[in-house]
Short mmCIF file of C-alpha atoms in Angstrom, two decimals:
data_model
loop_
_atom_site.label_atom_id
_atom_site.label_comp_id
_atom_site.label_asym_id
_atom_site.label_seq_id
_atom_site.Cartn_x
_atom_site.Cartn_y
_atom_site.Cartn_z
CA UNK N 1 -7.03 17.17 -16.93
CA UNK N 2 -6.42 17.85 -13.44
CA UNK N 3 -7.01 16.33 -10.01
CA UNK N 4 -9.97 17.70 -8.46
CA UNK N 5 -12.55 15.93 -5.87
CA UNK N 6 -16.01 15.01 -6.94
CA UNK N 7 -17.89 18.64 -7.50
CA UNK N 8 -20.64 18.98 -4.72
CA UNK N 9 -23.43 19.02 -7.56
CA UNK N 10 -22.29 15.51 -8.46
CA UNK N 11 -22.21 14.25 -4.90
CA UNK N 12 -24.82 11.38 -4.41
CA UNK N 13 -27.48 11.45 -1.76
CA UNK N 14 -26.71 7.88 -0.58
CA UNK N 15 -30.28 7.31 0.41
CA UNK N 16 -30.05 3.74 0.19
CA UNK N 17 -27.58 3.71 3.16
CA UNK N 18 -29.09 5.27 5.89
CA UNK N 19 -27.73 3.40 8.62
CA UNK N 20 -24.22 4.17 7.39
CA UNK N 21 -25.48 7.92 7.32
CA UNK N 22 -26.73 7.59 10.82
CA UNK N 23 -23.23 6.18 11.95
CA UNK N 24 -21.34 8.84 10.19
CA UNK N 25 -23.26 11.48 11.66
CA UNK N 26 -22.64 10.06 15.16
CA UNK N 27 -18.92 9.64 14.26
CA UNK N 28 -18.25 13.15 13.42
CA UNK N 29 -19.21 13.90 16.82
CA UNK N 30 -16.26 11.90 18.39
CA UNK N 31 -13.92 11.20 15.61
CA UNK N 32 -12.27 13.83 13.31
CA UNK N 33 -14.24 13.63 10.32
CA UNK N 34 -15.73 10.50 11.22
CA UNK N 35 -13.17 8.13 10.32
CA UNK N 36 -9.88 6.99 11.59
CA UNK N 37 -7.75 7.23 8.33
CA UNK N 38 -8.69 9.95 5.90
CA UNK N 39 -9.18 7.97 2.60
CA UNK N 40 -12.14 6.40 4.26
CA UNK N 41 -14.11 9.51 4.48
CA UNK N 42 -14.98 9.53 0.79
CA UNK N 43 -13.92 13.08 0.32
CA UNK N 44 -12.34 12.39 -3.14
CA UNK N 45 -15.59 10.76 -4.57
CA UNK N 46 -18.31 12.42 -2.63
CA UNK N 47 -21.07 10.63 -0.69
CA UNK N 48 -21.44 8.75 2.31
CA UNK N 49 -18.45 5.85 3.28
CA UNK N 50 -20.23 2.74 4.01
CA UNK N 51 -19.75 1.34 7.51
CA UNK N 52 -19.16 -2.34 7.24
CA UNK N 53 -20.71 -4.89 9.74
CA UNK N 54 -19.19 -7.98 8.73
CA UNK N 55 -17.04 -9.54 5.82
CA UNK N 56 -16.66 -13.16 4.44
CA UNK N 57 -14.34 -14.34 1.83
CA UNK N 58 -14.72 -11.67 -1.21
CA UNK N 59 -17.66 -10.01 0.46
CA UNK N 60 -18.42 -6.94 2.53
CA UNK N 61 -21.69 -6.42 4.21
CA UNK N 62 -22.62 -2.75 5.54
CA UNK N 63 -24.59 -1.86 8.47
CA UNK N 64 -27.88 -1.52 6.04
CA UNK N 65 -27.42 -5.17 4.89
CA UNK N 66 -26.16 -4.45 1.48
CA UNK N 67 -23.44 -6.95 0.12
CA UNK N 68 -20.31 -5.73 -2.00
CA UNK N 69 -17.74 -7.37 -3.89
CA UNK N 70 -14.65 -6.17 -1.90
CA UNK N 71 -11.93 -4.80 -4.25
CA UNK N 72 -10.30 -3.03 -1.50
CA UNK N 73 -9.09 -6.29 0.54
CA UNK N 74 -8.51 -3.71 3.65
CA UNK N 75 -6.15 -2.00 1.06
CA UNK N 76 -4.16 -5.04 0.67
CA UNK N 77 -3.79 -7.21 3.70
CA UNK N 78 -6.82 -9.84 2.96
CA UNK N 79 -5.00 -11.69 0.37
CA UNK N 80 -6.56 -14.89 1.28
CA UNK N 81 -10.20 -13.30 1.78
CA UNK N 82 -12.03 -12.14 4.73
CA UNK N 83 -12.19 -14.47 7.83
CA UNK N 84 -10.22 -17.37 6.15
CA UNK N 85 -10.65 -20.50 8.11
CA UNK N 86 -7.02 -21.24 8.62
CA UNK N 87 -6.25 -17.67 9.84
CA UNK N 88 -9.38 -17.62 11.92
CA UNK N 89 -8.27 -20.87 13.67
CA UNK N 90 -4.96 -19.48 14.15
CA UNK N 91 -6.27 -16.50 15.65
CA UNK N 92 -8.72 -18.41 17.95
CA UNK N 93 -6.00 -20.88 19.10
CA UNK N 94 -3.41 -17.86 19.96
CA UNK N 95 -6.22 -15.82 21.84
CA UNK N 96 -7.18 -18.63 24.07
CA UNK N 97 -3.41 -18.51 25.30
CA UNK N 98 -3.43 -14.77 26.04
CA UNK N 99 -3.81 -11.32 23.99
CA UNK N 100 -0.43 -9.89 24.73
CA UNK N 101 2.75 -10.88 26.94
CA UNK N 102 4.98 -8.07 26.89
CA UNK N 103 7.71 -10.84 26.73
CA UNK N 104 9.15 -12.72 23.71
CA UNK N 105 6.91 -15.55 22.30
CA UNK N 106 7.52 -18.34 19.94
CA UNK N 107 4.85 -16.82 17.40
CA UNK N 108 7.43 -13.95 16.95
CA UNK N 109 10.01 -16.31 15.98
CA UNK N 110 8.18 -18.47 13.36
CA UNK N 111 6.80 -15.25 11.59
CA UNK N 112 10.33 -13.77 11.39
CA UNK N 113 11.73 -17.01 10.10
CA UNK N 114 8.71 -17.28 7.67
CA UNK N 115 9.62 -13.73 6.24
CA UNK N 116 13.30 -14.24 6.03
CA UNK N 117 12.87 -17.58 4.24
CA UNK N 118 10.91 -15.95 1.37
CA UNK N 119 13.35 -12.83 0.51
CA UNK N 120 16.72 -14.54 -0.34
CA UNK N 121 19.00 -11.35 0.80
CA UNK N 122 16.98 -10.86 3.97
CA UNK N 123 18.72 -12.20 7.32
CA UNK N 124 17.17 -10.73 10.22
CA UNK N 125 13.93 -8.69 10.77
CA UNK N 126 12.49 -6.61 13.60
CA UNK N 127 8.48 -6.83 14.24
CA UNK N 128 6.72 -3.68 14.92
CA UNK N 129 3.00 -2.86 14.62
CA UNK N 130 2.38 -0.63 11.40
CA UNK N 131 4.07 0.41 8.32
CA UNK N 132 4.42 3.84 9.25
CA UNK N 133 6.53 2.40 12.46
CA UNK N 134 8.56 0.10 9.92
CA UNK N 135 9.59 2.93 7.62
CA UNK N 136 10.35 5.23 10.54
CA UNK N 137 12.53 2.71 12.06
CA UNK N 138 14.34 2.04 8.78
CA UNK N 139 15.11 5.68 8.12
CA UNK N 140 16.36 5.81 11.81
CA UNK N 141 18.65 2.80 11.39
CA UNK N 142 19.79 4.01 7.96
CA UNK N 143 21.03 7.50 9.62
CA UNK N 144 22.42 5.26 12.53
CA UNK N 145 24.35 2.90 10.31
CA UNK N 146 25.96 5.87 7.84
CA UNK N 147 26.30 8.55 10.36
CA UNK N 148 24.56 10.76 7.95
CA UNK N 149 21.41 12.72 8.05
CA UNK N 150 19.78 13.50 4.62
CA UNK N 151 17.23 11.30 3.19
CA UNK N 152 15.90 10.85 -0.45
CA UNK N 153 12.50 10.10 -1.31
CA UNK N 154 10.05 10.32 -4.51
CA UNK N 155 7.20 12.36 -5.11
CA UNK N 156 3.85 10.30 -5.00
CA UNK N 157 5.52 7.54 -2.83
CA UNK N 158 3.83 7.29 0.54
CA UNK N 159 5.78 5.86 3.58
CA UNK N 160 3.35 6.40 6.49
CA UNK N 161 2.68 9.49 8.28
CA UNK N 162 6.37 9.99 9.50
CA UNK N 163 7.28 13.66 9.79
CA UNK N 164 10.46 13.55 7.66
CA UNK N 165 8.66 11.64 5.05
CA UNK N 166 5.42 13.85 4.71
CA UNK N 167 6.86 16.00 1.86
CA UNK N 168 6.15 16.05 -1.72
CA UNK N 169 8.14 17.71 -4.53
CA UNK N 170 8.56 21.36 -5.38
CA UNK N 171 9.73 22.55 -8.73
CA UNK N 172 13.04 21.57 -10.39
CA UNK N 173 14.80 18.13 -10.58
CA UNK N 174 15.63 18.19 -6.82
CA UNK N 175 13.90 20.22 -4.33
CA UNK N 176 14.45 20.58 -0.63
CA UNK N 177 11.07 19.29 0.59
CA UNK N 178 8.24 21.43 2.41
CA UNK N 179 6.04 19.79 5.02
CA UNK N 180 3.01 18.28 3.13
CA UNK N 181 1.01 18.26 6.50
CA UNK N 182 0.30 21.03 8.98
CA UNK N 183 1.96 20.06 12.51
CA UNK N 184 5.11 19.18 10.60
CA UNK N 185 7.84 21.67 11.20
CA UNK N 186 9.83 22.70 8.58
CA UNK N 187 13.12 21.62 10.18
CA UNK N 188 11.58 17.95 10.16
CA UNK N 189 11.74 17.89 6.52
CA UNK N 190 14.79 20.06 6.05
CA UNK N 191 16.82 16.91 5.47
CA UNK N 192 14.66 15.31 3.06
CA UNK N 193 14.98 15.77 -0.61
CA UNK N 194 12.28 14.83 -3.02
CA UNK N 195 12.88 13.84 -6.48
CA UNK N 196 10.36 12.70 -9.49
CA UNK N 197 9.86 9.09 -9.61
CA UNK N 198 11.55 7.03 -12.31
CA UNK N 199 13.95 9.98 -12.95
CA UNK N 200 17.61 8.70 -13.11
CA UNK N 201 18.91 11.82 -14.21
CA UNK N 202 17.41 13.64 -11.05
CA UNK N 203 18.83 11.00 -8.82
CA UNK N 204 22.66 11.30 -10.27
CA UNK N 205 22.34 15.06 -9.89
CA UNK N 206 21.47 15.27 -6.56
CA UNK N 207 23.99 12.86 -5.59
CA UNK N 208 26.79 14.37 -7.53
CA UNK N 209 26.05 17.48 -5.38
CA UNK N 210 25.28 16.01 -1.93
CA UNK N 211 26.20 12.47 -2.18
CA UNK N 212 28.35 12.44 1.11
CA UNK N 213 25.40 13.87 3.17
CA UNK N 214 22.74 11.41 2.06
CA UNK N 215 22.09 8.42 4.44
CA UNK N 216 19.68 6.54 2.33
CA UNK N 217 17.26 6.56 -0.79
CA UNK N 218 13.92 5.31 0.18
CA UNK N 219 11.44 4.09 -2.41
CA UNK N 220 8.28 2.17 -2.61
CA UNK N 221 9.46 -1.05 -4.51
CA UNK N 222 6.56 -0.49 -6.91
CA UNK N 223 4.69 2.58 -6.29
CA UNK N 224 1.03 2.02 -5.12
CA UNK N 225 -0.06 4.95 -3.14
CA UNK N 226 -0.46 7.29 -6.42
CA UNK N 227 -2.01 4.57 -7.93
CA UNK N 228 0.07 1.60 -9.38
CA UNK N 229 3.08 2.93 -10.86
CA UNK N 230 6.08 0.38 -11.35
CA UNK N 231 9.63 1.32 -11.78
CA UNK N 232 10.56 1.87 -15.17
CA UNK N 233 13.20 -0.78 -16.31
CA UNK N 234 16.47 -0.19 -15.05
CA UNK N 235 15.52 2.33 -12.35
CA UNK N 236 15.70 0.12 -9.34
CA UNK N 237 19.22 -0.86 -10.64
CA UNK N 238 20.33 2.81 -10.92
CA UNK N 239 19.13 3.30 -7.30
CA UNK N 240 21.28 0.64 -6.21
CA UNK N 241 24.17 1.71 -8.18
CA UNK N 242 24.09 5.39 -7.33
CA UNK N 243 23.64 4.59 -3.38
CA UNK N 244 26.52 2.06 -3.71
CA UNK N 245 28.89 4.30 -5.21
CA UNK N 246 28.14 7.17 -2.79
CA UNK N 247 28.05 4.91 0.51
CA UNK N 248 24.34 5.48 1.01
CA UNK N 249 21.80 2.64 1.86
CA UNK N 250 18.72 1.89 -0.39
CA UNK N 251 15.37 1.19 1.59
CA UNK N 252 13.00 -0.73 -0.01
CA UNK N 253 9.09 -0.08 1.07
CA UNK N 254 7.49 -3.35 0.44
CA UNK N 255 4.60 -2.49 2.97
CA UNK N 256 2.16 -2.71 0.17
CA UNK N 257 3.73 -4.98 -2.69
CA UNK N 258 5.53 -7.37 0.07
CA UNK N 259 3.95 -10.97 -0.13
CA UNK N 260 1.38 -9.40 -2.41
CA UNK N 261 2.95 -9.13 -5.73
CA UNK N 262 4.80 -12.44 -5.16
CA UNK N 263 5.83 -15.01 -2.19
CA UNK N 264 8.88 -12.47 -2.28
CA UNK N 265 6.77 -9.41 -3.06
CA UNK N 266 8.32 -6.86 -5.78
CA UNK N 267 11.71 -8.14 -5.01
CA UNK N 268 10.54 -11.65 -6.13
CA UNK N 269 9.31 -10.35 -9.45
CA UNK N 270 11.90 -8.12 -10.26
CA UNK N 271 15.10 -9.10 -8.47
CA UNK N 272 17.71 -10.36 -7.98
CA UNK N 273 19.47 -7.02 -9.20
CA UNK N 274 22.77 -7.14 -11.06
CA UNK N 275 23.93 -4.29 -8.88
CA UNK N 276 22.62 -5.83 -5.50
CA UNK N 277 19.71 -6.15 -3.15
CA UNK N 278 18.35 -3.16 -1.27
CA UNK N 279 19.84 -3.01 2.15
CA UNK N 280 16.74 -2.56 3.95
CA UNK N 281 13.17 -3.91 3.36
CA UNK N 282 10.06 -2.91 4.98
CA UNK N 283 7.02 -4.69 5.18
CA UNK N 284 3.20 -4.58 6.41
CA UNK N 285 -0.25 -5.46 5.31
CA UNK N 286 -0.30 -9.08 4.11
CA UNK N 287 2.34 -10.13 6.68
CA UNK N 288 -0.18 -9.38 9.56
CA UNK N 289 -3.09 -10.91 7.83
CA UNK N 290 -5.52 -8.12 8.93
CA UNK N 291 -4.05 -7.32 12.20
CA UNK N 292 -1.57 -4.62 13.12
CA UNK N 293 1.77 -6.07 12.34
CA UNK N 294 4.74 -4.89 10.34
CA UNK N 295 8.27 -5.24 10.03
CA UNK N 296 11.83 -4.07 8.78
CA UNK N 297 14.81 -5.97 7.99
CA UNK N 298 18.32 -6.32 6.41
CA UNK N 299 21.39 -7.88 6.97
CA UNK N 300 22.77 -9.16 10.38
CA UNK N 301 25.45 -6.69 9.88
CA UNK N 302 22.93 -3.80 9.64
CA UNK N 303 20.51 -4.96 12.19
CA UNK N 304 23.44 -5.42 14.82
CA UNK N 305 23.13 -1.64 14.88
CA UNK N 306 19.72 -1.91 16.77
CA UNK N 307 19.35 -2.10 20.19
CA UNK N 308 19.87 -4.14 22.40
CA UNK N 309 22.97 -4.91 20.13
CA UNK N 310 23.80 -1.34 18.99
CA UNK N 311 22.92 2.09 19.37
CA UNK N 312 19.70 2.73 17.31
CA UNK N 313 17.18 2.63 19.72
CA UNK N 314 13.61 1.24 18.64
CA UNK N 315 11.13 -0.38 20.87
CA UNK N 316 7.32 -1.13 20.86
CA UNK N 317 4.99 -2.45 23.68
CA UNK N 318 2.91 -4.50 21.17
CA UNK N 319 5.64 -5.51 18.73
CA UNK N 320 5.18 -8.95 17.98
CA UNK N 321 1.86 -9.53 19.52
CA UNK N 322 1.02 -13.10 19.78
CA UNK N 323 -2.28 -12.73 18.06
CA UNK N 324 -1.10 -10.54 15.18
CA UNK N 325 1.70 -12.87 14.48
CA UNK N 326 -0.46 -15.82 14.45
CA UNK N 327 -2.63 -14.26 12.06
CA UNK N 328 0.25 -13.20 9.94
CA UNK N 329 2.12 -16.35 9.83
CA UNK N 330 -1.12 -18.34 9.10
CA UNK N 331 -1.97 -15.90 6.02
CA UNK N 332 1.76 -16.26 4.73
CA UNK N 333 1.65 -20.02 4.85
CA UNK N 334 -1.57 -19.92 2.81
CA UNK N 335 0.24 -17.80 0.28
CA UNK N 336 1.43 -20.69 -1.82
CA UNK N 337 3.13 -20.77 -5.19
CA UNK N 338 -0.36 -21.59 -6.69
CA UNK N 339 -1.97 -18.36 -5.26
CA UNK N 340 -0.20 -16.07 -7.24
CA UNK N 341 -1.19 -17.16 -10.70
CA UNK N 342 -4.98 -17.46 -9.46
CA UNK N 343 -4.72 -13.68 -8.28
CA UNK N 344 -3.33 -12.58 -11.36
CA UNK N 345 -6.07 -14.22 -13.45
CA UNK N 346 -8.76 -12.81 -11.41
CA UNK N 347 -7.28 -9.33 -11.51
CA UNK N 348 -6.49 -9.55 -15.27
CA UNK N 349 -10.43 -10.54 -15.70
CA UNK N 350 -11.82 -7.80 -14.02
CA UNK N 351 -9.21 -5.40 -15.46
CA UNK N 352 -9.56 -6.35 -18.75
CA UNK N 353 -13.27 -6.13 -18.57
CA UNK N 354 -13.35 -2.68 -16.93
CA UNK N 355 -10.88 -1.50 -19.84
CA UNK N 356 -13.46 -2.97 -22.59
CA UNK N 357 -16.36 -1.15 -20.97
CA UNK N 358 -14.48 2.09 -20.62
CA UNK N 359 -13.13 2.04 -24.20
CA UNK N 360 -16.75 1.04 -25.44
CA UNK N 361 -17.89 4.65 -23.77
CA UNK N 362 -14.98 6.52 -25.05
CA UNK N 363 -13.60 7.13 -21.73
CA UNK N 364 -9.75 7.90 -21.52
CA UNK N 365 -7.95 5.28 -19.45
CA UNK N 366 -4.92 3.15 -18.94
CA UNK N 367 -4.30 0.09 -16.62
CA UNK N 368 -1.26 -0.28 -14.81
CA UNK N 369 -0.05 -3.36 -12.89
CA UNK N 370 2.34 -4.61 -10.01
CA UNK N 371 1.96 -8.27 -10.03
CA UNK N 372 -2.13 -8.76 -9.20
CA UNK N 373 -2.29 -4.97 -7.94
CA UNK N 374 -3.67 -2.60 -10.58
CA UNK N 375 -4.96 0.74 -11.04
CA UNK N 376 -7.21 2.33 -13.62
CA UNK N 377 -5.96 5.76 -14.34
CA UNK N 378 -8.75 7.93 -16.07
CA UNK N 379 -6.35 9.20 -18.76
CA UNK N 380 -5.32 8.18 -22.01
CA UNK N 381 -1.42 7.72 -21.45
CA UNK N 382 0.66 5.72 -19.00
CA UNK N 383 1.81 7.03 -15.75
CA UNK N 384 5.42 7.10 -14.59
CA UNK N 385 5.34 9.64 -12.13
CA UNK N 386 3.17 11.68 -9.76
CA UNK N 387 2.40 14.67 -11.90
CA UNK N 388 1.18 12.41 -14.55
CA UNK N 389 -0.67 10.50 -11.82
CA UNK N 390 -2.50 13.81 -11.05
CA UNK N 391 -3.31 14.56 -14.53
CA UNK N 392 -6.38 12.46 -15.07
CA UNK N 393 -10.17 12.94 -14.72
CA UNK N 394 -11.11 12.50 -11.46
CA UNK N 395 -14.60 13.46 -11.58
CA UNK N 396 -15.12 10.56 -14.12
CA UNK N 397 -13.81 8.39 -11.53
CA UNK N 398 -15.86 9.37 -9.00
CA UNK N 399 -19.03 8.79 -11.05
CA UNK N 400 -17.56 5.47 -12.04
CA UNK N 401 -17.04 4.59 -8.18
CA UNK N 402 -20.61 5.54 -7.18
CA UNK N 403 -22.22 3.42 -10.23
CA UNK N 404 -20.06 0.41 -9.09
CA UNK N 405 -20.97 0.92 -5.52
CA UNK N 406 -24.82 0.96 -6.11
CA UNK N 407 -24.33 -2.22 -8.16
CA UNK N 408 -22.67 -3.91 -5.26
CA UNK N 409 -18.94 -3.56 -5.89
CA UNK N 410 -16.87 -1.44 -3.46
CA UNK N 411 -13.79 0.07 -5.33
CA UNK N 412 -11.10 2.06 -3.71
CA UNK N 413 -12.71 5.75 -2.79
CA UNK N 414 -10.04 7.37 -4.81
CA UNK N 415 -8.51 7.81 -8.10
CA UNK N 416 -4.93 7.45 -6.70
CA UNK N 417 -5.34 3.88 -5.18
CA UNK N 418 -4.37 0.44 -6.03
CA UNK N 419 -7.23 -2.17 -6.77
CA UNK N 420 -6.76 -5.64 -4.89
CA UNK N 421 -8.35 -9.07 -5.12
CA UNK N 422 -7.97 -11.94 -2.85
CA UNK N 423 -7.95 -16.08 -3.42
CA UNK N 424 -11.36 -16.08 -2.24
CA UNK N 425 -12.77 -13.99 -5.34
CA UNK N 426 -14.86 -16.80 -7.11
CA UNK N 427 -16.92 -16.72 -10.22
CA UNK N 428 -20.04 -15.11 -8.57
CA UNK N 429 -18.00 -12.35 -7.22
CA UNK N 430 -16.21 -11.72 -10.21
CA UNK N 431 -19.27 -12.09 -12.31
CA UNK N 432 -21.10 -9.48 -10.22
CA UNK N 433 -18.17 -7.10 -10.91
CA UNK N 434 -18.30 -7.62 -14.82
CA UNK N 435 -21.89 -7.21 -14.81
CA UNK N 436 -21.41 -3.56 -13.10
CA UNK N 437 -18.82 -2.17 -15.54
CA UNK N 438 -21.01 -1.20 -18.35
CA UNK N 439 -23.26 0.83 -16.45
CA UNK N 440 -20.38 2.69 -14.34
CA UNK N 441 -18.44 3.08 -17.87
CA UNK N 442 -21.53 5.19 -19.00
CA UNK N 443 -21.70 6.99 -15.80
CA UNK N 444 -18.00 7.82 -16.15
CA UNK N 445 -18.58 8.91 -19.70
CA UNK N 446 -21.66 10.90 -19.35
CA UNK N 447 -22.17 11.98 -15.63
CA UNK N 448 -25.23 9.43 -15.51
#
């Protein structure tokens, strides 16, 4: 099995989405590919992306008036569901007072206090506007603190479209990275080393060779951008141990898992670690409640290196936007201790039903988890790294995806993404998903 897009012959006609098709045609004239983020284009599964007109609770409604159960949840942020009354009221109240000030505001302080209160080793955060900004700033901070330049990342882990981190692994245990995107000069990734995920031996080898040059290791706390691939038992401990031994920092990217896996993100599930906590955390998605908001944080000592206190410069006109921080705070306030068991119950119900349907049709698959986040890999063995994630039947996933879409269930339009549920997914929504699964499994197995 290898990774490949849905072949043209299998691409659906999408005749039931004429308004979306018309909007896509208009969009392609003024927006590259007709979308503002590549995965939205449906290139991995074929067909026409659905243009969404509105969303409420667990439901999306497209411009053709068709309703879908949403298993994207805006790629994670909508943990309470769409247009949640508490978040909506917070946004209305904040908007009435002004959209942006360019000055400090109380909402920034309140959101920062809420984040710090949830994660025990965290002492301070700096608010930014996107996960990419958070990881970019975290890397700059790590280099400023250590005075070193080399960064270690893992193949299959995505940390935003930062030039230095847009690199994938080459051959061998440790490979100097080559740019994974046009427009990224080779020198921008010359100080990036890419290792196989979950490979402690490769980590130890590269630190033995170049430990005094390495500023930081950055990793997704639990990988979600090659599908959900949690760290193997002991892997995070090894990251902490090795970085500490060599004076490097450990950056835990919780943009996806933060406040999604638990009230304290992945750290709340796997930590605290005997070897110590990561040095720097990054956050996004859930903490913005659907608005552009993200953060990076660390100890007071490390954060003191940031301007205006220290020499590491970082700034943003809309950082800590009063409306976005109001939405984020209301969302986190709604992420109570009783929410997470409900999310896991919902996710398990859906995943178990998907697995049963696929098994009934003889479709090879495996399900992997990070809290309530999960992925269904179309392969018959577990996934521990990027090469294994790519070794799946993506054409079968494309057929499965479109059958579910036709039945009113919107899955991620890629086999390499996480599935998300919200606190608003009720019996009706779950029932519609379960009812759609047998036909989708048949489509995956037989191509129709």
